[in-house]
Amino acid sequence: MGDSVRGLTVRRLGVVPYAQALALQERLVSERRSGRVGDMLLLLEHPHVITMGSSSDPEHVLVSAEERDRRGIDLVEVGRGGDVTYHGPGQLVGYPILDLKPGRKDLHRYLRDLEEVIIRAAGSLSVAAHRSPGLTGVWTATGKLAAIGVRVSSGWITSHGFALNVCNDLSWFGTIVPCGIHDRDVTSLSRELGREVTLDQASEAVLEAFGDVFQRAAL
Amino acid sequence: MARIEVPMPQMGESIAEGTVSKWLKKVGEAVQRDEPILEISTDKVDAEIPAPSSGTLVEIVVSEGATVEVGTVVAYIDSDGGPPATNGKPAAEAAPAESKPAEESSPREPTPSMPLPPPASPPPAAPSPAAAPASSAPAPAGAGVQAPDSAEERMRTRSTPVVRRIAEEHGIDISAIPGTGHAGRVTKNDILGFIESGKEPTRPGQTAVGTAPAPSAAPSSPAVVTSAPGTATPAPAAAPSELWERFYGEVRHPEFPIRSADRVEAMDKIRRLTAEHMVVAKRIAPHVHSFIEIDFTAIDRIRSANRQRWEEQGARVSYTAFVAWAASRLLREFPMVNSTVSGNNVIYRGNVNLGMAVDLNPGLIVPVIKDADELGLVGIARKLVDLAERARSRQLNPDEIQGATFSITNPGVLGTLVGMPVIPKGTSAILGTGAIEKQVVVVQDPATGDDAMAIRKRALFSLGYDHRIVDGADAARFLARLKEVLDAFPEDA
């Protein structure tokens, strides 16, 4: 293939409000496009938030505005693919800001690659995860382990990404119909293993897999 | 004036259509080349589409929410920057006939006729154990299960658009290919495998009725031979990256007939991962092995002299601990032995993390001593005992089996003279230690300088190395240094 390994700057940002992460991504996408920064992977957590993609069905948000206020859940509309998603503490959110040129200019391949990262990372933590034909995301036998929704901006620059349930309280997913899929449960790495998996452990596994799948070496 | 078409771009090999989600420019607005003018969405992806040329957006053909095939003209740009065409149809009703309302092909619910292609490589840990016995039957999966529906129906239900496109390019009848996908569906791998097997005619557009193996082979239906839409160039059947993925990413084990007295069991997860890893590791690295004989007499003496002291410290210092200590020191001298080839680069690892193969009987696991070069002999020994014990009781943390930069395996523990181990993927070498046995060897009598026979404890060591990055002489020098250190092991290690 002759494709050499590219560097990858990894930023562990801790807990970042959704709107702030959105603004950061927008800035990084434009800086990536102009070449001022290299490929990056942002790893972070969001406070409780429900996000709606451009194709979201508002009926998939199951809590009223009053209840959202009461429980402290934000609702944000964003320019990415995918339906309604919930994010919250204990979920590892990864936003790769990558230039997919020249070798990876394929939207489906990019989605499948992100799934592969999660599957490998889960595998390295002894969780058997898989794709589900016709659905983007990563599943285990129990339910949905990770949601994926991405945006590819002009110049094949990526933003948004994946949300991997690590040790989050899954009951919060009761506030939405995840990605418009009614009939499937959500799960997390901790639930799968019956023990607490930390975000650090999950991050390490994801980083390792990310480097392998995308041929990027963490700088 | 130059009226330039803006086609729905090919955003991926397996992407046949896209939904216009948002026009970022209005008719009459000036656009710059490469400036985003619209957004499209396909399953889970939103993408900005840049203008192919500078000028004025003079007509929007496909309105927001409409889904059109790749190649369909969605807008026109006048590159001379003239006024918008007055006879341009209103955008809302100008969507071409084949466009569908957004609901029908909504990204969140792909319609049955437009299923997502299966992933290029199956997830490593996906297949459930329950499914394995069924698939170990020699008959091709899916064959014979399908109801004898019409060829057209089968074509539609048994393939994805990308498979149909590949089939059409190669003039292959999909119904003749045994499908391994969901419900007997013909996957991309199936059809690529079929093409590679040489059963297909070389000229595109020709129907492969005569060469298809199954008796049910039917002529391609019109639906299948419809050419790729518009200006889109069909992707090559097997892009180099695809073959790459299949060779280095995907492991499929051939199946064999079962005889009556046999027992068939699904591989458990460790076995399956091990099997996959071994195949991939052997595919990647050109393996070479070199051997050297190590004298353990000095180490034996040190062990005897210190055994009691170490026991009081609660440490059990095995021969392997000595070897790990020595190797961890030497790896800094031989960076290529502590590296990996990655694309056209070599990654020289900044840490010395020793993967220590542990026999689980049955099974094998390789826990890692991180930064072994920073540990003393007793530290390494303690770590070894701890990792081996927890490996056997299945209590290792996931991060304790990751990140090895060099590995040591000890086939000698069961008396084997020496082994030729497989180099773990992502590293450049592995050391195999043979059985330590007493031997009669010729030595020099220190008093007289004459040759004399002596009884020595010795073992054969093998170094398996990736010949892309480690030369034979590098390996020889590494082994010679290892021998030097172990033969005269420092008392203060």
CSV table of C-alpha atoms in Angstrom, one decimal, chain A residues 23 37 53 64 76 84 95 112 116 118 131-132 171 193 202 205:
chain,number,residue,atom,x,y,z
A,23,ALA,CA,-16.8,24.9,18.9
A,37,VAL,CA,-2.5,21.1,12.8
A,53,GLY,CA,-28.4,14.9,14.4
A,64,SER,CA,-40.1,16.8,28.2
A,76,VAL,CA,-28.4,20.2,21.4
A,84,VAL,CA,-30.8,11.2,18.7
A,95,TYR,CA,-13.7,13.0,18.1
A,112,ARG,CA,-16.5,0.7,9.3
A,116,GLU,CA,-13.3,-1.7,13.9
A,118,ILE,CA,-14.3,0.0,19.0
A,131,ARG,CA,-21.2,-4.9,13.8
A,132,SER,CA,-24.9,-5.2,13.1
A,171,SER,CA,-30.6,4.3,32.8
A,193,LEU,CA,-17.6,-7.6,32.2
A,202,ALA,CA,-10.9,2.1,27.8
A,205,ALA,CA,-7.5,0.2,24.5
